[in-house]
Coordinates of C-alpha atoms in Angstrom, one line a residue:
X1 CA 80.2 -17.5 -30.8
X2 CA 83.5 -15.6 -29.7
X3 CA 84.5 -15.4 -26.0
X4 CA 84.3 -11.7 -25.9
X5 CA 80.2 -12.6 -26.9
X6 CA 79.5 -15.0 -24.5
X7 CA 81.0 -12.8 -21.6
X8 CA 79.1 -9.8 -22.8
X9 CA 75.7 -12.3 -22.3
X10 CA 76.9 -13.3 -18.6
X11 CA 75.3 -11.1 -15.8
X12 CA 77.8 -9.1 -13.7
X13 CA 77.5 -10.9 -9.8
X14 CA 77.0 -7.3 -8.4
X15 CA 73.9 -6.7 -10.8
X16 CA 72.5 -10.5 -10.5
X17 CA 72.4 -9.8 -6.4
X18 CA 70.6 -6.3 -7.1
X19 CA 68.7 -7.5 -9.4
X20 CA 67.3 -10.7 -7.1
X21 CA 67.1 -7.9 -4.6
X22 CA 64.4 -5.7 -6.4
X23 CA 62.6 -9.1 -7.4
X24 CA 62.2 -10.2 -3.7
X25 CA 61.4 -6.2 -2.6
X26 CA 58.5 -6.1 -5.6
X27 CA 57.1 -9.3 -4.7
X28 CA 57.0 -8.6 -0.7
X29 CA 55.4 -5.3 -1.8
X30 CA 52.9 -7.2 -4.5
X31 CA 52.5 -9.5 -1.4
X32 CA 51.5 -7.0 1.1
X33 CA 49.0 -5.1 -1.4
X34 CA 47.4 -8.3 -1.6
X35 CA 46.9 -8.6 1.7
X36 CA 45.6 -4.9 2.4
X37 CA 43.4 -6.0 -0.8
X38 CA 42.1 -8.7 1.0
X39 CA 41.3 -7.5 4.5
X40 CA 39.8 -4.5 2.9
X41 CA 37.3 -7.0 1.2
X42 CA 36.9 -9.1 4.6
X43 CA 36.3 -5.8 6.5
X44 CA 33.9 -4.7 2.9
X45 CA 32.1 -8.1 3.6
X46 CA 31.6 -7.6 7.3
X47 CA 30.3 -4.2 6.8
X48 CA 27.8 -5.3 4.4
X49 CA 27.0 -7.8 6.4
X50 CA 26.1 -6.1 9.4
X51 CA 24.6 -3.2 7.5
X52 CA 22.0 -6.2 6.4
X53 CA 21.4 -7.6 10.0
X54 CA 20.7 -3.8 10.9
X55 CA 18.4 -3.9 8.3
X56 CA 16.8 -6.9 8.6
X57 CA 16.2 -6.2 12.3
X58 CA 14.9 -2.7 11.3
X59 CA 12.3 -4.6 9.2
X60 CA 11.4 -6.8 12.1
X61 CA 11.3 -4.3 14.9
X62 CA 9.2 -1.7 12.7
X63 CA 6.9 -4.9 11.7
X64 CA 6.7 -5.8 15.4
X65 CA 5.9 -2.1 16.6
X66 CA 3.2 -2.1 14.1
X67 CA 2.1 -5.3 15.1
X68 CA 1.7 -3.8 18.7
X69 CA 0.2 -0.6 17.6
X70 CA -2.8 -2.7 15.4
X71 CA -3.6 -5.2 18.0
X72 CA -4.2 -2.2 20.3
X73 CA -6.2 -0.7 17.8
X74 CA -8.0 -3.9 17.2
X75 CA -8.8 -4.2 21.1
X76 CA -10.6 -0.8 21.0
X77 CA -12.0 -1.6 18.0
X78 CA -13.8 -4.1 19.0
X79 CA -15.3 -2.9 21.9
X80 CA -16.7 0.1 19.6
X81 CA -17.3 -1.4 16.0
X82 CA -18.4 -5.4 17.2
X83 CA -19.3 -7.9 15.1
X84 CA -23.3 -7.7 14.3
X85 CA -24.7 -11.4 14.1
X86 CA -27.9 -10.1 12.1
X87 CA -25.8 -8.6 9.1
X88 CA -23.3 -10.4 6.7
X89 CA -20.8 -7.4 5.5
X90 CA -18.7 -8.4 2.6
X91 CA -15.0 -7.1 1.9
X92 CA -12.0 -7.8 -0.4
X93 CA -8.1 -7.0 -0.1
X94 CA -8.2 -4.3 -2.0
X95 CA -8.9 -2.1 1.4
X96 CA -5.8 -2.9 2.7
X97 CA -6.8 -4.1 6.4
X98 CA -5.2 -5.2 8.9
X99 CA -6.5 -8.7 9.4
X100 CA -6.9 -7.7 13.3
X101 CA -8.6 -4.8 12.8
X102 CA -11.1 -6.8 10.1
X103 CA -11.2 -10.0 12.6
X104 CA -12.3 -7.2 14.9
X105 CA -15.2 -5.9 12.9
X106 CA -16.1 -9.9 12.1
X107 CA -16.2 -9.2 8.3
X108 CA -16.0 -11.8 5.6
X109 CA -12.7 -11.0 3.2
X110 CA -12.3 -11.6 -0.1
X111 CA -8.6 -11.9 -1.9
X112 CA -7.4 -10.7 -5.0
X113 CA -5.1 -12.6 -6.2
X114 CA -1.7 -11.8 -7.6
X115 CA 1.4 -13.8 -9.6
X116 CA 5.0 -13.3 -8.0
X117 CA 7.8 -14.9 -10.0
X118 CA 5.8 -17.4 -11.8
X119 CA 3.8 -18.6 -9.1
X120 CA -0.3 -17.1 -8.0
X121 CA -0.8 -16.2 -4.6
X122 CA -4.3 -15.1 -3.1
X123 CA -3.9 -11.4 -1.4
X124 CA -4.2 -12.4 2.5
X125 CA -3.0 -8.8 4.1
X126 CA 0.4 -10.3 4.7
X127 CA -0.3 -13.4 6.5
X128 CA 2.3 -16.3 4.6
X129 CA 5.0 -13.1 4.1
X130 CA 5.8 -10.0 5.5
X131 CA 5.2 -6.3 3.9
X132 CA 9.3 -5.8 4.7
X133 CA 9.8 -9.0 2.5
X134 CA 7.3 -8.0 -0.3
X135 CA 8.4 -5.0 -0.8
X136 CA 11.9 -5.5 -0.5
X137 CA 12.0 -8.1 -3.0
X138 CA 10.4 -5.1 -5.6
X139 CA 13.3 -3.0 -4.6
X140 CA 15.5 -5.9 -5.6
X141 CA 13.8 -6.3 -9.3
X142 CA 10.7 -8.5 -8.3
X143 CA 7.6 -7.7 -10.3
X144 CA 4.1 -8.9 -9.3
X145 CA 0.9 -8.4 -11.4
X146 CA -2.5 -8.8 -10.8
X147 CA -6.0 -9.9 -12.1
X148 CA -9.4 -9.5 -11.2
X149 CA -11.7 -12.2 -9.0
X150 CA -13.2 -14.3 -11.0
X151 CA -17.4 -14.7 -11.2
X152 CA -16.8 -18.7 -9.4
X153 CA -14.9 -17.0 -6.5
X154 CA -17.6 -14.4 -6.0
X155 CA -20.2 -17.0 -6.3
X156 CA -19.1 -19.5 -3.6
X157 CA -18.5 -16.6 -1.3
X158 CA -22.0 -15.6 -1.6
X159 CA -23.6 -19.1 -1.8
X160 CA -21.5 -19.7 1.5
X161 CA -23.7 -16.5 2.7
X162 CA -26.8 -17.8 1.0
X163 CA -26.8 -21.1 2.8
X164 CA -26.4 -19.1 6.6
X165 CA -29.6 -17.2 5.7
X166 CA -27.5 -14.0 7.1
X167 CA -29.0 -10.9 4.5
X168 CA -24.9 -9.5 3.3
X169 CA -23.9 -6.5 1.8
X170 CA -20.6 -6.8 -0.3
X171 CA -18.8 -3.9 -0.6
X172 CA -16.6 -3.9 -3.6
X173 CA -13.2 -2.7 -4.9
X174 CA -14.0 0.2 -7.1
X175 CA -15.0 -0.7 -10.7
X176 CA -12.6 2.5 -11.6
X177 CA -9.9 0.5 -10.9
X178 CA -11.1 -2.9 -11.1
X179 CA -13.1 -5.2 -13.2
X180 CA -13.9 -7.3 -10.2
X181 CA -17.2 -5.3 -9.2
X182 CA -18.9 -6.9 -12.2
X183 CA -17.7 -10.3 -11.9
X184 CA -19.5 -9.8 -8.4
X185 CA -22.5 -8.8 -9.8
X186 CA -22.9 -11.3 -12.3
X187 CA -22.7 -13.8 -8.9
X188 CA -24.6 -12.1 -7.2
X189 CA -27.5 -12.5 -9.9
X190 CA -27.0 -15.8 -10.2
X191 CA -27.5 -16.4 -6.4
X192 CA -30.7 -14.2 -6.3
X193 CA -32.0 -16.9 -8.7
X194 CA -30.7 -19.7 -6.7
X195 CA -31.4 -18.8 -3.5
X196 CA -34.2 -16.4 -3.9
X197 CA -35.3 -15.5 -0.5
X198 CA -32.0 -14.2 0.1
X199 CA -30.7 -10.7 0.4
X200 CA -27.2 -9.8 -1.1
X201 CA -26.5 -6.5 -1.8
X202 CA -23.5 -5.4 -4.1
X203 CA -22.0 -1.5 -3.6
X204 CA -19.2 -0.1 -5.7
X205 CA -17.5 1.5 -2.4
X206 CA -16.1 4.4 -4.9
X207 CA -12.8 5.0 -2.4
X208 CA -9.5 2.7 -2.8
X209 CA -7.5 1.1 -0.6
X210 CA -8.4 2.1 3.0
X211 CA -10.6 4.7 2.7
X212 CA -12.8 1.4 2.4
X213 CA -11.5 0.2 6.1
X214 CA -12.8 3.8 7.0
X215 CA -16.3 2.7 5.2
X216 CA -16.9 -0.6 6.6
X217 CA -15.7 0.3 10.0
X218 CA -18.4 2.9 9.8
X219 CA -20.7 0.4 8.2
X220 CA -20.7 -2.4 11.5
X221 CA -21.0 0.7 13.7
X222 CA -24.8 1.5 11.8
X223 CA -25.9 -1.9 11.9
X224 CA -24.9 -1.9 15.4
X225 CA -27.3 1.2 15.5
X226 CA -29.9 -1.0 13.8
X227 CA -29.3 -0.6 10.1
X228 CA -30.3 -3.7 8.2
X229 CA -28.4 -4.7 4.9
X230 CA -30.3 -2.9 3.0
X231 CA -30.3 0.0 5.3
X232 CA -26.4 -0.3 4.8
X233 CA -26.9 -0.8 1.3
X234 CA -28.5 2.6 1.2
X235 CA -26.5 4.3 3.6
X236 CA -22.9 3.2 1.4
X237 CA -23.8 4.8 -2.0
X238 CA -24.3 8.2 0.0
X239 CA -21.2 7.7 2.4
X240 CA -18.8 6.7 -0.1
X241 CA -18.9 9.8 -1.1
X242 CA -17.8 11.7 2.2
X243 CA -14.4 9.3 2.7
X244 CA -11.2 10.7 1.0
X245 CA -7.8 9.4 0.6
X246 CA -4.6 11.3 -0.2
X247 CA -0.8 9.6 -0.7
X248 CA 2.6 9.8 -2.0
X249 CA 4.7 7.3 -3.6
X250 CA 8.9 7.2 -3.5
X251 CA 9.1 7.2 -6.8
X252 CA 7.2 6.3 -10.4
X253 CA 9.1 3.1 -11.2
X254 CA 6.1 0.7 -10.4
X255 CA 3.9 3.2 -12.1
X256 CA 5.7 3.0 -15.3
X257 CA 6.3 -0.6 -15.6
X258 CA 3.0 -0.9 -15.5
X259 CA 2.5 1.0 -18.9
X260 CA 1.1 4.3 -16.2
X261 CA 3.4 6.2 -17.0
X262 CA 6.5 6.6 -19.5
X263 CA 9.8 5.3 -18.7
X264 CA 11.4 8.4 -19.3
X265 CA 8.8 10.1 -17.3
X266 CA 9.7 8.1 -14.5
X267 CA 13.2 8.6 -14.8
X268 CA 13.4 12.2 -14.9
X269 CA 11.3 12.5 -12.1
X270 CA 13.7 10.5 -10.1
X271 CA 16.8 12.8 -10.7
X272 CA 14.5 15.6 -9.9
X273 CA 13.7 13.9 -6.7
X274 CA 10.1 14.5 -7.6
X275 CA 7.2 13.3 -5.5
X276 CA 3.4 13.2 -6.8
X277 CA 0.5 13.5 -4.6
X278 CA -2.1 12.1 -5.8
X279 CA -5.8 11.3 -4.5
X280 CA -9.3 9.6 -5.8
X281 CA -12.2 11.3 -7.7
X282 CA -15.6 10.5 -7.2
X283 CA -15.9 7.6 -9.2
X284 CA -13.0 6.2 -7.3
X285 CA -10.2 6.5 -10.3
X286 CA -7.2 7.8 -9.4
X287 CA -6.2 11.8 -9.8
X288 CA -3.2 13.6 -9.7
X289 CA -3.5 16.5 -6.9
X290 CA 0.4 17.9 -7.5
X291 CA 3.9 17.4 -8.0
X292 CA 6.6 18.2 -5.2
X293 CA 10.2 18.2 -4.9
X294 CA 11.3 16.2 -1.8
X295 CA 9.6 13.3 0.1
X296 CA 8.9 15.8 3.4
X297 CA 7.2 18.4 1.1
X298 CA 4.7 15.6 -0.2
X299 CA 3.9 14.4 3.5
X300 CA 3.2 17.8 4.2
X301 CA 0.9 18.3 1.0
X302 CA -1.3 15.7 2.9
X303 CA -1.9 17.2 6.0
X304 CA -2.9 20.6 4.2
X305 CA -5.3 18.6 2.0
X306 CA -6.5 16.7 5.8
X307 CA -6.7 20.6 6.7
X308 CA -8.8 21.8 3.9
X309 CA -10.9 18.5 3.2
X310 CA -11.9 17.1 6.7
X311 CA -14.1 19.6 7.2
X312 CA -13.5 19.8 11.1
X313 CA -14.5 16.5 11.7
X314 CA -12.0 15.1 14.9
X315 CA -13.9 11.9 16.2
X316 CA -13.8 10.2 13.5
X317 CA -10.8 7.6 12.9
X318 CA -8.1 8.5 10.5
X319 CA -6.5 6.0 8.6
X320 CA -2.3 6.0 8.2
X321 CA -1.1 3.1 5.4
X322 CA 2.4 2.3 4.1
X323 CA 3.8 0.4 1.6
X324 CA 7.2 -0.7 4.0
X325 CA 7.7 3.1 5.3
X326 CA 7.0 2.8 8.6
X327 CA 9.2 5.7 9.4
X328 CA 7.3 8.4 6.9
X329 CA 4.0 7.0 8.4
X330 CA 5.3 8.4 12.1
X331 CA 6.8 11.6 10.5
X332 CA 2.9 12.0 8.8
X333 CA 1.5 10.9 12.0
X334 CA 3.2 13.6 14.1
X335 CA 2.3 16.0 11.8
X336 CA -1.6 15.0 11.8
X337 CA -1.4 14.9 16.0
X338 CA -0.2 18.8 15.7
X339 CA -3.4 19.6 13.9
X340 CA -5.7 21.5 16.1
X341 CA -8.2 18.9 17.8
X342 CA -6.2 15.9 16.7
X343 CA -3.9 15.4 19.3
X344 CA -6.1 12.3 20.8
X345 CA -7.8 11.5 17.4
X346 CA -8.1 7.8 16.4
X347 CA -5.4 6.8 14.0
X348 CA -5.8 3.3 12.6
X349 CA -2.3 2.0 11.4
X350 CA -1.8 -1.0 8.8
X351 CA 0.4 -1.7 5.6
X352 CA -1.0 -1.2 1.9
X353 CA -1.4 -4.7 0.8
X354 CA 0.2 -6.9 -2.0
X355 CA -2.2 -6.4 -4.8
X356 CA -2.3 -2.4 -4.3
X357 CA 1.3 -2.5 -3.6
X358 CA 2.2 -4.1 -7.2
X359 CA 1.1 -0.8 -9.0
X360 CA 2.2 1.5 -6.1
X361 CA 5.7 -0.3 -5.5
X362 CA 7.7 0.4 -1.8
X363 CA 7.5 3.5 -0.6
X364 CA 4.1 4.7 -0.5
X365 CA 2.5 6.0 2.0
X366 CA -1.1 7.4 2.4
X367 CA -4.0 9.1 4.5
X368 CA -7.4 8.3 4.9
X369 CA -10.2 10.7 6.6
X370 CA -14.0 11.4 6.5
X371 CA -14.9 14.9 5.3
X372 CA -16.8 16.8 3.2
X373 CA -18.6 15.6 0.3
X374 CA -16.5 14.9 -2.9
X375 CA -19.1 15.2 -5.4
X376 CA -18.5 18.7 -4.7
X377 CA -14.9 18.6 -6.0
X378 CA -15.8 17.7 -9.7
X379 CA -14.8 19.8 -12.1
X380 CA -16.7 21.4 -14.8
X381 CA -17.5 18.6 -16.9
X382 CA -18.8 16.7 -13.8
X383 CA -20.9 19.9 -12.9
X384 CA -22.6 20.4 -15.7
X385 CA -23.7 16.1 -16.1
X386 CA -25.0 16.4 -12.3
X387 CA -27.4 19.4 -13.2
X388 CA -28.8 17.2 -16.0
X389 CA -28.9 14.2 -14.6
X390 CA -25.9 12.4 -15.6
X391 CA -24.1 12.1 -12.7
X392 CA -22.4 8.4 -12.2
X393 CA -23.7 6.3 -9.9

């Protein structure tokens, strides 16, 4: 290689320094994005961070107002609808109580059960895990399913009844919705034959989730009146009748993984911000009542249902559920005290329960009422079978 080659491969002094120069000034800058990078993340982190404390304490102080409000209601409830020692009245989970307000009434309960990530749990209103925890773990992709209660269940609850001579009434989950009813019957017999001086009564209570509270809570108050378990066995296939129930859900994704519903369905209804109302016929299956755009225009589509359906009635208790939306249950609330004559009316407050809440998913949120008779709601078809006979029972 020739001198003149070799020099022109040597770096003038002037343009190594300048060139070291922009080295140093690019990795200083480099440097400092890396550092803006990094406390961006830290102050990203602490954000999210306290945005989840601020949730999480959210969750607990809405758990623990509703806490408060229940156990209130469950001290006035129990001076009004006691306990009656002569009558034995059945219940399951599927009537989303509050535990208070069923320790109040001194009912025997009944849970579904349900699987959660592998593992079967026994429905128990929310005792072992909050309805903030339940339903935030569907948000986050959790997927619980359920199954009926099995004909041994049913029969050691009843045999437990047979054996303290107490005549019970079991008022069941509706077989609309539910298989369970006949797995209670099929016990049932099979007590009678056991235990044949013993009087067990099974009603399809016809009205889900709690509308039943509304039902039993009524129920203790006539055999406080006197009403014996027959009497109440009587009384419930009329009265089911005359308790309706009315909610909203946040959106269709619980509906549809449950095959309810089609995917897509549920999807375009969510980037329409769609929300159904929807209610119970008279056999107790599930009806559509109308589709509105917005969460507030739903809420409202209750109350002007409570308007239309109550049928004046005011002293009565009204029955306000949600599914984790504590905050929609006070906006409904304050709409139902602007009502005319409901300003003091009794409002019993409590959360819709893990087995209902697995094909409602978070969100929902429902009212409960006595009123006027549903039967007269059915449509033609319904109509013409009652005239002839047919009605279902």
């Amino acid at each position: 290689m020739s001198t003149e080659s070799a020099e022109s491969l040597s770096l003038d002094p002037k343009a190594a320094k300048q060139a070291e120069k922009e080295a140093a000034r690019e990795a200083k800058a480099a440097a400092k994005a890396a550092a803006r990078q990094a406390k961006a993340e830290a102050k990203e982190a602490e954000r999210a961070e306290k945005e989840a404390a601020k949730e999480a304490a959210k969750g607990a102080k809405e758990a623990e107002r509703a806490a408060k409000s229940v156990a209130t209601d469950a001290a006035a409830l129990a001076k009004t609808f006691r306990p009656n020692p002569h009558v034995n009245i059945i219940v399951d989970s599927c009537g989303d109580f509050d535990p208070a307000i069923a320790r109040a009434l001194g009912v025997t309960m009944i849970g579904f059960p349900y699987v959660l990530n592998g593992e079967e749990h026994i429905d128990d209103l929310f005792q072992t895990v909050s309805a903030h925890e339940f339903y935030e773990g569907m948000r986050h992709g959790d997927y619980p399913t359920t199954s009926a209660v099995t004909p041994g269940r049913y029969h050691e609850v009843f045999e437990e009844a047979a054996k303290k001579g107490v005549p019970s009434i079991y008022l069941g989950f509706t077989r609309a919705l539910s298989s369970s009813i006949d797995s209670a019957r099929t016990a049932a017999e099979m007590i009678r034959q056991e235990y044949p001086d013993f009087e067990l009564y099974v009603v399809d209570n016809k009205c889900p989730s709690a509308a039943t509270q509304l039902l039993v809570m009524e129920a203790v108050h006539q055999a406080n009146l006197g009403a014996t378990a027959k009497d109440l066995a009587t009384w419930a296939e009329e009265a089911r009748y005359f308790v309706h129930g009315y909610f909203t859900l946040d959106s269709f994704d619980a509906l549809a993984r449950g095959g309810r519903i089609p995917a897509a369905a549920a999807s375009l209804g969510g980037k329409l911000d769609i929300k159904p109302e929807l209610s119970y016929d008279e056999s107790g299956a599930l009806s559509l009542t109308r589709m509105c755009r917005g969460r507030k225009k739903a809420l409202r589509a209750i109350i002007e249902d409570f308007r239309e359906k109550s049928a004046g009635e005011r002293s009565m208790p009204v029955g306000i559920m949600t599914a984790d939306a504590e905050k929609d249950g006070d906006w409904l609330e304050g709409l139902l005290r602007k009502e005319p004559g409901c300003e003091d009316i009794p409002v019993i407050r409590s959360s819709i329960s893990p087995v209902i809440g697995s094909h409602v998913g978070p969100g929902m949120v429902a009212m409960v009422f006595w009123g006027s008779d549903r039967r007269e709601d059915q449509g033609l078809s319904g109509r013409i079978a009652s005239k002839v006979g047919l009605r279902r029972k």
